[in-house]
Amino acid sequence: MAANMRRKYDKYWGNAENINPFLFLAIVVDPRYKLKYLKYLFETIYEAEIVAKIVVKVEQVLQRLFTSYNAMNGNKDDKVSKSDSLVPTCDLKQSNRSRLLANYLQQRQMVVDDQMNDVERYLLDDPVNPLTPSFDILLWWKDNSSRYKIMSLIAKDILAIPVSTVASESAFSTSGRILDSFRSSLSPKMVEALVCTQNWMKGNHEGIQMREYLDEIQAYDFLEQENKVDLKATSPKP
């Protein structure tokens, strides 16, 4: 069992560069952690060279996703609107010096945001406090969908991907995969019965002519019995 568990581990986690990057993207799209926390976790496990390769790979996958989603949504301009990143306007009572400084900061922020897409802006913005109680990640993306229009679509699809544990759990099974005559296949008659039942359940629930179906079943049973008799007659005697 230990050898089997090791093979499972090597298959999915042995080579860090072969791990499915969508597992990492699920952490990146969490506004409490983002890419910096993912990099920190990698640094506790892998060497610096491997960490750099994984981080670059995750960034590239995220950028490709952004390009694909941006094209699907027909957005030629993926920049944030200037009103989303403006610093509040200075009060008239402020001094000229404070007003000039505020205008400068406002203009600089506008230039920085205009040069970044959703991914770059999201990764650069400050993360949410990881200790926030009862944090709802889906609600956060819904509230911030106007600022990260494309990233919110990517996050919604990534967070909806179910993670299967069947392969790893099977390594702990002492009985292995049991396939007998009852579990490996279904007889044609049972398949037909299941398909018919499914069609009836999805139908318009009108009255079923039971007599017609009973006659048909009896005909099938009669043919099956004749087939068995013919097989017995033609089989060689011991």
PDB file of C-alpha atoms in Angstrom, residues 59-75 78 117 119 150 154:
ATOM      1  CA  GLU A  59       1.061  34.019 -14.347  1.00  0.00           C
ATOM      2  CA  GLN A  60       1.208  32.937 -17.985  1.00  0.00           C
ATOM      3  CA  VAL A  61      -1.854  30.705 -17.623  1.00  0.00           C
ATOM      4  CA  LEU A  62      -3.759  33.517 -15.936  1.00  0.00           C
ATOM      5  CA  GLN A  63      -2.805  35.971 -18.679  1.00  0.00           C
ATOM      6  CA  ARG A  64      -3.868  33.497 -21.381  1.00  0.00           C
ATOM      7  CA  LEU A  65      -7.180  33.026 -19.630  1.00  0.00           C
ATOM      8  CA  PHE A  66      -7.634  36.778 -19.493  1.00  0.00           C
ATOM      9  CA  THR A  67      -6.883  37.117 -23.213  1.00  0.00           C
ATOM     10  CA  SER A  68      -9.345  34.351 -24.059  1.00  0.00           C
ATOM     11  CA  TYR A  69     -12.138  35.692 -21.832  1.00  0.00           C
ATOM     12  CA  ASN A  70     -11.538  39.214 -23.035  1.00  0.00           C
ATOM     13  CA  ALA A  71     -11.912  38.088 -26.650  1.00  0.00           C
ATOM     14  CA  MET A  72     -15.051  36.047 -25.897  1.00  0.00           C
ATOM     15  CA  ASN A  73     -16.695  39.062 -24.279  1.00  0.00           C
ATOM     16  CA  GLY A  74     -15.739  41.326 -27.170  1.00  0.00           C
ATOM     17  CA  ASN A  75     -13.887  43.840 -25.008  1.00  0.00           C
ATOM     18  CA  ASP A  78      -9.792  46.057 -20.903  1.00  0.00           C
ATOM     19  CA  ASN A 117      -5.244  45.064 -17.434  1.00  0.00           C
ATOM     20  CA  VAL A 119      -4.932  40.652 -14.003  1.00  0.00           C
ATOM     21  CA  ILE A 150     -12.871  39.980 -16.852  1.00  0.00           C
ATOM     22  CA  ILE A 154     -12.413  33.918 -14.667  1.00  0.00           C
TER      23      ILE A 154
END
